[in-house]
PDB file of C-alpha atoms in Angstrom:
ATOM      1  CA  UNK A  26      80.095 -31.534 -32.949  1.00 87.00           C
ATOM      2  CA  UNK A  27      78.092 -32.972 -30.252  1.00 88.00           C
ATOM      3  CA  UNK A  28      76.723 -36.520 -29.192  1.00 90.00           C
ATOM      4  CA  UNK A  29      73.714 -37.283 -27.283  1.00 89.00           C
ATOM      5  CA  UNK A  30      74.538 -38.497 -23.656  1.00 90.00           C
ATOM      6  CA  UNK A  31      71.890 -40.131 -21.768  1.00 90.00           C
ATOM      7  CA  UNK A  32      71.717 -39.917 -17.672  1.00 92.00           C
ATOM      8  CA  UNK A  33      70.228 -42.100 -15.312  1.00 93.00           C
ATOM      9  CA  UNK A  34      68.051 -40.309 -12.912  1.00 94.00           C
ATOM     10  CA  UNK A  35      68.781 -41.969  -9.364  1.00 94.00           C
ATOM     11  CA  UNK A  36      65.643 -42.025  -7.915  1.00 94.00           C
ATOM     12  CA  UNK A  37      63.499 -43.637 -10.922  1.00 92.00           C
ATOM     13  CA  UNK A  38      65.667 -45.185 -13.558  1.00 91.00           C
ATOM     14  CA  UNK A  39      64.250 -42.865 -15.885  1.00 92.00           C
ATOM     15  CA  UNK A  40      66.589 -42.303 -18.555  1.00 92.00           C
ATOM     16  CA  UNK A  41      67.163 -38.352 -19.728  1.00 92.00           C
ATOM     17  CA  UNK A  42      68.801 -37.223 -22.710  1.00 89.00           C
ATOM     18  CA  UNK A  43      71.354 -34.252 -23.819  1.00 90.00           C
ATOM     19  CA  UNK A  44      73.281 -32.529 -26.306  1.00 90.00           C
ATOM     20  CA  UNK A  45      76.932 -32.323 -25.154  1.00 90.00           C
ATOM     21  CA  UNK A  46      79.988 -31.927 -26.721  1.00 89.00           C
ATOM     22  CA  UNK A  47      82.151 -35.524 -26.873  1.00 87.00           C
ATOM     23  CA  UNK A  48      85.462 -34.120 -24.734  1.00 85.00           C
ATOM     24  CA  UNK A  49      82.963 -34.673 -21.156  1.00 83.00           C
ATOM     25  CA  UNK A  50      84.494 -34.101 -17.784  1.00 84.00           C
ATOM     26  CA  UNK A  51      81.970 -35.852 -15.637  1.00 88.00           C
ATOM     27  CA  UNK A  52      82.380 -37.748 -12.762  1.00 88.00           C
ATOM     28  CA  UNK A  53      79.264 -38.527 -10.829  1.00 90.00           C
ATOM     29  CA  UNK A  54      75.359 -38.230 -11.070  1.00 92.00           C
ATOM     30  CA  UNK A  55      74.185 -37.893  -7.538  1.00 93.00           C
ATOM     31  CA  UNK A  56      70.639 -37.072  -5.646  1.00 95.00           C
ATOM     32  CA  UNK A  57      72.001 -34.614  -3.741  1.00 93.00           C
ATOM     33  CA  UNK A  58      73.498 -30.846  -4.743  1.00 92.00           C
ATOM     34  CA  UNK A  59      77.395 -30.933  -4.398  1.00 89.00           C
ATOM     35  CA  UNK A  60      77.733 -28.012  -1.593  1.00 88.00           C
ATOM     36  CA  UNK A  61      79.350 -24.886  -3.128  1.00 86.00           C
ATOM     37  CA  UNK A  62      78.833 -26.071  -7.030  1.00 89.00           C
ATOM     38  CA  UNK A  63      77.107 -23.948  -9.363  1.00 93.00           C
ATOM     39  CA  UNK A  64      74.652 -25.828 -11.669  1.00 96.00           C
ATOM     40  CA  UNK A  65      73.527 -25.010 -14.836  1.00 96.00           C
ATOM     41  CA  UNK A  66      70.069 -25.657 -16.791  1.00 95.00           C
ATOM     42  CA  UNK A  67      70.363 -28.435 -19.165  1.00 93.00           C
ATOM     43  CA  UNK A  68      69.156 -25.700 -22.078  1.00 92.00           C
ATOM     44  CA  UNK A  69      71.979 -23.584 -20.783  1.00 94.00           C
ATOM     45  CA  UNK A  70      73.842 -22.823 -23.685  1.00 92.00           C
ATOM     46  CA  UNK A  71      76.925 -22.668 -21.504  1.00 93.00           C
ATOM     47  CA  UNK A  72      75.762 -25.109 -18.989  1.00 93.00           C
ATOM     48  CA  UNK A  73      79.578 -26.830 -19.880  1.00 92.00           C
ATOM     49  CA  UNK A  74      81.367 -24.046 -17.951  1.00 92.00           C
ATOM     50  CA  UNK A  75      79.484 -24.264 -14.561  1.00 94.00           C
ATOM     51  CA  UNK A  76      79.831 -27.362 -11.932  1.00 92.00           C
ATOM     52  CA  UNK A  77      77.455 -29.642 -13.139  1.00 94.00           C
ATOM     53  CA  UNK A  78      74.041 -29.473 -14.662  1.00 96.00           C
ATOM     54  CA  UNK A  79      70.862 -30.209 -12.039  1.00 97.00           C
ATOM     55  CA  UNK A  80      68.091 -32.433 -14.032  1.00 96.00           C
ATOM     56  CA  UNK A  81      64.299 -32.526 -12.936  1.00 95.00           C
ATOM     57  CA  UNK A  82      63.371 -35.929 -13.943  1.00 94.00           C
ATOM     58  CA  UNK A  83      60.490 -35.921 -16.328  1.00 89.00           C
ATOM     59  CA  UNK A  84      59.972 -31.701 -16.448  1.00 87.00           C
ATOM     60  CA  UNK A  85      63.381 -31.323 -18.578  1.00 76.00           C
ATOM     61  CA  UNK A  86      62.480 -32.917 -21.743  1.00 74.00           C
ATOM     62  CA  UNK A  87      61.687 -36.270 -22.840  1.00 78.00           C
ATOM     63  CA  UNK A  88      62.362 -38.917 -20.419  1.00 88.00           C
ATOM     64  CA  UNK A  89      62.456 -42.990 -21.353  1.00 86.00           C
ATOM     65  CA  UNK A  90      63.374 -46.253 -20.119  1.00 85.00           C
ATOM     66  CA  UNK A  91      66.302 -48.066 -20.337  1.00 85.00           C
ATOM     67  CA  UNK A  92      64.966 -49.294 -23.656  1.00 86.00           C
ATOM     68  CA  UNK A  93      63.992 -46.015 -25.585  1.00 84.00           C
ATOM     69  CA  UNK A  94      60.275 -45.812 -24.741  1.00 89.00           C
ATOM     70  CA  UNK A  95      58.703 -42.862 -23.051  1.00 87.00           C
ATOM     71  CA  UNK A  96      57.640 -42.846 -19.775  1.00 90.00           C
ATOM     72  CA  UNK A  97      56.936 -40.186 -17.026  1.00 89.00           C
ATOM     73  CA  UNK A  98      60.068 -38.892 -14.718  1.00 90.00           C
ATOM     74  CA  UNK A  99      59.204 -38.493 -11.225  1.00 93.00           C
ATOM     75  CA  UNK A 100      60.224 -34.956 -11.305  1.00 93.00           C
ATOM     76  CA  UNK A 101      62.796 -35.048  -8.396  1.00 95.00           C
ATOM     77  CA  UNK A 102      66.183 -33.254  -9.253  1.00 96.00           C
ATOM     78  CA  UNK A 103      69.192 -35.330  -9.755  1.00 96.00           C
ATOM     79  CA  UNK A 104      72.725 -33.384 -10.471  1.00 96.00           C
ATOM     80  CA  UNK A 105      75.045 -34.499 -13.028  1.00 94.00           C
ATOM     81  CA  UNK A 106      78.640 -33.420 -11.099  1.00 93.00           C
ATOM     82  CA  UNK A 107      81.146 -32.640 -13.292  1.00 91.00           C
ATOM     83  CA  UNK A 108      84.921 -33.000 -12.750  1.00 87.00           C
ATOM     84  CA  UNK A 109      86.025 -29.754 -10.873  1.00 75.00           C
ATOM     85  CA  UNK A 110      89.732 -27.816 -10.358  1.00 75.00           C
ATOM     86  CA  UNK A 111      91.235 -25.689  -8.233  1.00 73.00           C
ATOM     87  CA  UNK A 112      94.705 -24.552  -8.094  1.00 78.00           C
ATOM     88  CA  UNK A 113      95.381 -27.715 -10.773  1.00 79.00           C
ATOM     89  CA  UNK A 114      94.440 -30.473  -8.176  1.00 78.00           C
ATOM     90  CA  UNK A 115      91.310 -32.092  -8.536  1.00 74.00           C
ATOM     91  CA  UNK A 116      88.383 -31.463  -6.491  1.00 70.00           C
ATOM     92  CA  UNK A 117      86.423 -34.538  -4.493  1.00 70.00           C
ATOM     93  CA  UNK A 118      82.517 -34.133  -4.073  1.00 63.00           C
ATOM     94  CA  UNK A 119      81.302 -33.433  -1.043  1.00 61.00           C
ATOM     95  CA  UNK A 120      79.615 -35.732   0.068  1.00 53.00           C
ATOM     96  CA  UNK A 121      81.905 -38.360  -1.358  1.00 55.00           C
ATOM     97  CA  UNK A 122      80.542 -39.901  -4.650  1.00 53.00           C
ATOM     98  CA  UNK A 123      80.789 -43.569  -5.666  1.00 48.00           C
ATOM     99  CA  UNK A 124      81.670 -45.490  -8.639  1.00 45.00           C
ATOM    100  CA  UNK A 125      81.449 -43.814 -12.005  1.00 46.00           C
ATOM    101  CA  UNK A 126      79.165 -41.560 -13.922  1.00 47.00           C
ATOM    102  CA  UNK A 127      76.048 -42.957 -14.369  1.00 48.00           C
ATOM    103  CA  UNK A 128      75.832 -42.293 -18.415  1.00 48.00           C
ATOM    104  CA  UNK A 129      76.468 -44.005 -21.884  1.00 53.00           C
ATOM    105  CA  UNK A 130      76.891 -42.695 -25.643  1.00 51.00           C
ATOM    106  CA  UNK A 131      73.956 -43.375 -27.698  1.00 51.00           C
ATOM    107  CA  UNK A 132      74.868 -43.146 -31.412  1.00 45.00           C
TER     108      UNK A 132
END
């Protein structure tokens, strides 16, 4: 089972959409690559088993507004960070990340 998760990208407000199963483990979407993180296309079949998944606005699928119309991404990359582990203790982001994931369920 899977639900479709829609992103934010950071530098437009363009709003991308993806297929992901409904257990997520994300924490942040960011404009910058987390240093050391592997990320993964968002085709990637196992794109859930890397570090996060880097987006190019607009040039990874379809891209709308907040509203559900199309419109054109800007075609920066934004990175969808995902919660990370090692040893059992949690990971921060480097640089630090802010508030909450930048995402919501759309039915």
């Amino acid at each position: 089972m899977t639900v479709t998760v829609r992103y934010t990208c950071p530098h437009c407000g363009a709003v991308v959409s993806v297929e992901r199963p409904p257990d997520l483990a994300d924490r942040s979407v960011t404009k910058v690559r987390q240093p050391g993180w592997d990320y993964a296309d968002p085709t990637d079949p196992d794109r859930e088993s890397a570090d996060g998944i880097e987006f190019l606005c607009g040039e990874d699928g379809t891209v709308t507004d907040l509203e559900g119309e199309s419109v054109e991404g800007c075609g920066r990359p934004f990175y969808l960070n995902f919660v990370r582990y090692e040893q059992g203790v949690e990971l921060d982001p480097d640089p630090p990340t802010y508030g909450g994931p930048r995402f919501d369920f759309n039915a």
